[in-house]
C-alpha cells in the first residue's frame, strides 16, 4: 500500500511558539491531503483539505490563521500551528488521497503535539 | 460535524466472543471505509465498500454496506486480543474527495 510519513512524530513546545508538521507521500503523488485532529480515544476530526497549488479548505470552526496549511508540491503538505497554546495539544494526523476508483486515503503515523 | 454515528462507543469482551459494530448516517456515501487504529499510530485501512448491499470478508472480519449506502456494519468472529483497538468507519462524499469519520468504537478483547 501507499506510504505516508509525518515529521516530527512528537514535539513539545512552549506556549506562544509556532510548530510545523510535515506530511509526505513517499511513493505516490497526492493532489489532495487532509489534516485531522484527534483527542484521546476519540475519532478523527477533519480540520482542512489541502490541495496542491491552491489554498486549503478549512472545516467550520477551524481557524485558518491559527492552523496554516501549505501544499507546495504533490508529495508534501505542511501544517503550522501558530502561537500554540496548551489547548492546541493533540494528536495531529494527515492523510493523502490515492487517485483510484475508490479514492482511498492513506494515513500518516501522526504527530503528538504537547504545548507547555 | 460528525455525519456518522458508531455504536457501541466502547466494547469490552472475552476472547472467543463475537461482536458487531455499527456505523449509521442519514447521508448517502459513495464509498465507506473501515479502519483500525492503535494508540499513538495512524489509522490502518481494513476495507473499502462501494456497492449497496456489498459484503466483504477479511479472515474473521465481515463488513457489510447497507443497501442505501447510508450505513455499514463490522462483525468480528471469535475475537482475539490482537483485535483490540479503535475501529473507525469513514464515509466518502459523492465527490469522492472528502471523508468524514464515525465517532469510533473502542474495542478491548480480554484474554
GROMACS .gro file of C-alpha atoms in nm:
model
  227
    1UNK     CA    1   0.000   0.000   0.000
    2UNK     CA    2   0.091   0.366  -0.030
    3UNK     CA    3   0.313   0.513   0.241
    4UNK     CA    4   0.263   0.846   0.411
    5UNK     CA    5   0.512   0.984   0.659
    6UNK     CA    6   0.486   1.259   0.915
    7UNK     CA    7   0.757   1.457   1.085
    8UNK     CA    8   0.809   1.505   1.369
    9UNK     CA    9   0.637   1.217   1.545
   10UNK     CA   10   0.643   1.404   1.876
   11UNK     CA   11   0.701   1.766   1.960
   12UNK     CA   12   0.695   1.958   2.285
   13UNK     CA   13   0.697   2.335   2.270
   14UNK     CA   14   0.644   2.637   2.487
   15UNK     CA   15   0.324   2.835   2.476
   16UNK     CA   16   0.340   3.112   2.216
   17UNK     CA   17   0.576   2.938   1.977
   18UNK     CA   18   0.490   2.800   1.633
   19UNK     CA   19   0.524   2.438   1.530
   20UNK     CA   20   0.544   2.298   1.178
   21UNK     CA   21   0.435   1.943   1.097
   22UNK     CA   22   0.524   1.784   0.764
   23UNK     CA   23   0.322   1.524   0.577
   24UNK     CA   24   0.482   1.343   0.284
   25UNK     CA   25   0.354   1.083   0.041
   26UNK     CA   26   0.658   0.866  -0.019
   27UNK     CA   27   0.571   0.651  -0.317
   28UNK     CA   28   0.283   0.826  -0.486
   29UNK     CA   29   0.165   1.171  -0.579
   30UNK     CA   30  -0.116   1.318  -0.376
   31UNK     CA   31  -0.310   1.607  -0.520
   32UNK     CA   32  -0.516   1.618  -0.205
   33UNK     CA   33  -0.409   1.577   0.155
   34UNK     CA   34  -0.618   1.601   0.467
   35UNK     CA   35  -0.536   1.717   0.817
   36UNK     CA   36  -0.713   1.572   1.117
   37UNK     CA   37  -0.704   1.630   1.488
   38UNK     CA   38  -0.771   1.356   1.738
   39UNK     CA   39  -0.825   1.359   2.113
   40UNK     CA   40  -0.759   1.051   2.328
   41UNK     CA   41  -0.993   0.762   2.248
   42UNK     CA   42  -1.194   0.989   2.022
   43UNK     CA   43  -1.247   0.986   1.650
   44UNK     CA   44  -1.066   1.195   1.392
   45UNK     CA   45  -1.198   1.543   1.329
   46UNK     CA   46  -1.129   1.679   0.983
   47UNK     CA   47  -0.959   2.016   1.009
   48UNK     CA   48  -0.888   2.102   0.648
   49UNK     CA   49  -0.846   1.971   0.298
   50UNK     CA   50  -0.520   2.065   0.135
   51UNK     CA   51  -0.497   2.085  -0.243
   52UNK     CA   52  -0.165   2.115  -0.421
   53UNK     CA   53  -0.106   2.464  -0.552
   54UNK     CA   54  -0.415   2.620  -0.402
   55UNK     CA   55  -0.549   2.741  -0.071
   56UNK     CA   56  -0.666   2.486   0.179
   57UNK     CA   57  -1.033   2.442   0.255
   58UNK     CA   58  -1.099   2.463   0.627
   59UNK     CA   59  -1.382   2.296   0.814
   60UNK     CA   60  -1.623   2.509   1.010
   61UNK     CA   61  -1.477   2.622   1.340
   62UNK     CA   62  -1.113   2.574   1.240
   63UNK     CA   63  -0.915   2.898   1.243
   64UNK     CA   64  -0.719   2.929   0.921
   65UNK     CA   65  -0.486   3.189   1.069
   66UNK     CA   66  -0.413   2.958   1.359
   67UNK     CA   67  -0.354   2.645   1.155
   68UNK     CA   68  -0.162   2.740   0.843
   69UNK     CA   69  -0.157   2.478   0.570
   70UNK     CA   70   0.072   2.479   0.271
   71UNK     CA   71   0.068   2.220  -0.007
   72UNK     CA   72   0.357   2.327  -0.225
   73UNK     CA   73   0.418   2.000  -0.408
   74UNK     CA   74   0.242   1.676  -0.495
   75UNK     CA   75   0.423   1.496  -0.216
   76UNK     CA   76   0.435   1.746   0.068
   77UNK     CA   77   0.185   1.931   0.281
   78UNK     CA   78   0.268   2.121   0.597
   79UNK     CA   79   0.058   2.225   0.894
   80UNK     CA   80   0.188   2.510   1.108
   81UNK     CA   81   0.029   2.567   1.445
   82UNK     CA   82   0.093   2.934   1.513
   83UNK     CA   83   0.125   3.082   1.860
   84UNK     CA   84   0.050   2.746   2.014
   85UNK     CA   85  -0.133   2.722   2.344
   86UNK     CA   86  -0.191   2.425   2.576
   87UNK     CA   87  -0.538   2.370   2.431
   88UNK     CA   88  -0.373   2.300   2.096
   89UNK     CA   89  -0.210   1.992   2.245
   90UNK     CA   90  -0.340   1.697   2.050
   91UNK     CA   91  -0.263   1.418   1.806
   92UNK     CA   92  -0.247   1.553   1.452
   93UNK     CA   93  -0.280   1.311   1.163
   94UNK     CA   94  -0.252   1.370   0.792
   95UNK     CA   95  -0.373   1.154   0.508
   96UNK     CA   96  -0.316   1.156   0.136
   97UNK     CA   97  -0.569   1.069  -0.129
   98UNK     CA   98  -0.470   0.792  -0.363
   99UNK     CA   99  -0.624   0.851  -0.701
  100UNK     CA  100  -0.803   0.525  -0.763
  101UNK     CA  101  -1.155   0.425  -0.841
  102UNK     CA  102  -1.233   0.426  -0.471
  103UNK     CA  103  -1.034   0.735  -0.377
  104UNK     CA  104  -0.878   0.554  -0.086
  105UNK     CA  105  -0.681   0.758   0.161
  106UNK     CA  106  -0.368   0.656   0.344
  107UNK     CA  107  -0.272   0.790   0.680
  108UNK     CA  108   0.049   0.911   0.829
  109UNK     CA  109   0.159   0.783   1.171
  110UNK     CA  110   0.052   1.103   1.343
  111UNK     CA  111   0.227   1.378   1.539
  112UNK     CA  112   0.181   1.418   1.912
  113UNK     CA  113   0.194   1.789   1.998
  114UNK     CA  114   0.230   1.896   2.359
  115UNK     CA  115   0.224   2.265   2.438
  116UNK     CA  116   0.354   2.356   2.782
  117UNK     CA  117  -1.965   1.783   1.209
  118UNK     CA  118  -1.994   1.411   1.274
  119UNK     CA  119  -2.209   1.265   0.999
  120UNK     CA  120  -2.152   0.906   1.104
  121UNK     CA  121  -2.257   0.760   1.438
  122UNK     CA  122  -2.094   0.441   1.558
  123UNK     CA  123  -2.228   0.206   1.820
  124UNK     CA  124  -2.129   0.091   2.064
  125UNK     CA  125  -1.878   0.356   2.166
  126UNK     CA  126  -1.693   0.119   2.398
  127UNK     CA  127  -1.691  -0.259   2.399
  128UNK     CA  128  -1.507  -0.500   2.626
  129UNK     CA  129  -1.543  -0.869   2.557
  130UNK     CA  130  -1.378  -1.200   2.634
  131UNK     CA  131  -1.153  -1.373   2.384
  132UNK     CA  132  -1.355  -1.601   2.157
  133UNK     CA  133  -1.674  -1.397   2.162
  134UNK     CA  134  -1.838  -1.244   1.857
  135UNK     CA  135  -1.922  -0.878   1.817
  136UNK     CA  136  -2.078  -0.633   1.575
  137UNK     CA  137  -2.003  -0.263   1.536
  138UNK     CA  138  -2.249  -0.038   1.359
  139UNK     CA  139  -2.191   0.276   1.158
  140UNK     CA  140  -2.501   0.480   1.077
  141UNK     CA  141  -2.575   0.801   0.894
  142UNK     CA  142  -2.863   0.988   0.735
  143UNK     CA  143  -2.633   1.074   0.444
  144UNK     CA  144  -2.553   0.868   0.139
  145UNK     CA  145  -2.187   0.792   0.076
  146UNK     CA  146  -2.018   0.694  -0.246
  147UNK     CA  147  -1.793   0.459  -0.051
  148UNK     CA  148  -1.728   0.367   0.306
  149UNK     CA  149  -1.408   0.254   0.469
  150UNK     CA  150  -1.326   0.080   0.795
  151UNK     CA  151  -1.005   0.147   0.982
  152UNK     CA  152  -0.836   0.012   1.293
  153UNK     CA  153  -0.615   0.237   1.498
  154UNK     CA  154  -0.378   0.158   1.781
  155UNK     CA  155  -0.272   0.420   2.038
  156UNK     CA  156  -0.015   0.666   1.907
  157UNK     CA  157  -0.043   0.547   1.550
  158UNK     CA  158  -0.236   0.645   1.242
  159UNK     CA  159  -0.544   0.451   1.130
  160UNK     CA  160  -0.486   0.146   0.912
  161UNK     CA  161  -0.730   0.074   0.634
  162UNK     CA  162  -0.914  -0.258   0.669
  163UNK     CA  163  -1.161  -0.248   0.383
  164UNK     CA  164  -1.346  -0.026   0.138
  165UNK     CA  165  -1.705  -0.098   0.038
  166UNK     CA  166  -1.862   0.072  -0.258
  167UNK     CA  167  -2.178  -0.104  -0.370
  168UNK     CA  168  -2.502  -0.100  -0.171
  169UNK     CA  169  -2.555  -0.440  -0.008
  170UNK     CA  170  -2.192  -0.537  -0.059
  171UNK     CA  171  -2.039  -0.786   0.182
  172UNK     CA  172  -1.665  -0.829   0.220
  173UNK     CA  173  -1.478  -1.075   0.437
  174UNK     CA  174  -1.130  -1.036   0.574
  175UNK     CA  175  -1.044  -1.351   0.770
  176UNK     CA  176  -1.259  -1.325   1.086
  177UNK     CA  177  -1.394  -0.982   0.992
  178UNK     CA  178  -1.711  -0.937   0.786
  179UNK     CA  179  -1.806  -0.595   0.653
  180UNK     CA  180  -2.142  -0.502   0.508
  181UNK     CA  181  -2.254  -0.187   0.330
  182UNK     CA  182  -2.622  -0.102   0.361
  183UNK     CA  183  -2.844  -0.122   0.056
  184UNK     CA  184  -2.899   0.255   0.063
  185UNK     CA  185  -2.528   0.323   0.124
  186UNK     CA  186  -2.607   0.508   0.446
  187UNK     CA  187  -2.486   0.254   0.697
  188UNK     CA  188  -2.241  -0.026   0.748
  189UNK     CA  189  -2.151  -0.295   0.996
  190UNK     CA  190  -1.838  -0.477   1.102
  191UNK     CA  191  -1.872  -0.824   1.252
  192UNK     CA  192  -1.581  -0.997   1.421
  193UNK     CA  193  -1.599  -1.370   1.484
  194UNK     CA  194  -1.406  -1.530   1.769
  195UNK     CA  195  -1.236  -1.209   1.879
  196UNK     CA  196  -0.872  -1.223   1.980
  197UNK     CA  197  -0.665  -0.988   2.200
  198UNK     CA  198  -0.491  -0.869   1.884
  199UNK     CA  199  -0.822  -0.725   1.766
  200UNK     CA  200  -0.808  -0.467   2.045
  201UNK     CA  201  -0.808  -0.113   1.910
  202UNK     CA  202  -1.017   0.181   1.797
  203UNK     CA  203  -1.237   0.096   1.499
  204UNK     CA  204  -1.340   0.382   1.275
  205UNK     CA  205  -1.572   0.398   0.980
  206UNK     CA  206  -1.530   0.678   0.728
  207UNK     CA  207  -1.762   0.780   0.451
  208UNK     CA  208  -1.658   0.947   0.129
  209UNK     CA  209  -1.882   1.217  -0.011
  210UNK     CA  210  -2.027   1.185  -0.357
  211UNK     CA  211  -1.744   1.395  -0.494
  212UNK     CA  212  -1.515   1.129  -0.353
  213UNK     CA  213  -1.275   1.391  -0.235
  214UNK     CA  214  -1.369   1.430   0.128
  215UNK     CA  215  -1.401   1.182   0.409
  216UNK     CA  216  -1.587   1.204   0.736
  217UNK     CA  217  -1.513   0.973   1.023
  218UNK     CA  218  -1.754   0.800   1.253
  219UNK     CA  219  -1.750   0.856   1.626
  220UNK     CA  220  -1.534   0.549   1.681
  221UNK     CA  221  -1.566   0.221   1.872
  222UNK     CA  222  -1.301   0.132   2.126
  223UNK     CA  223  -1.273  -0.248   2.147
  224UNK     CA  224  -1.092  -0.436   2.420
  225UNK     CA  225  -1.060  -0.813   2.394
  226UNK     CA  226  -0.967  -0.971   2.725
  227UNK     CA  227  -0.753  -1.286   2.711
   0.00000   0.00000   0.00000
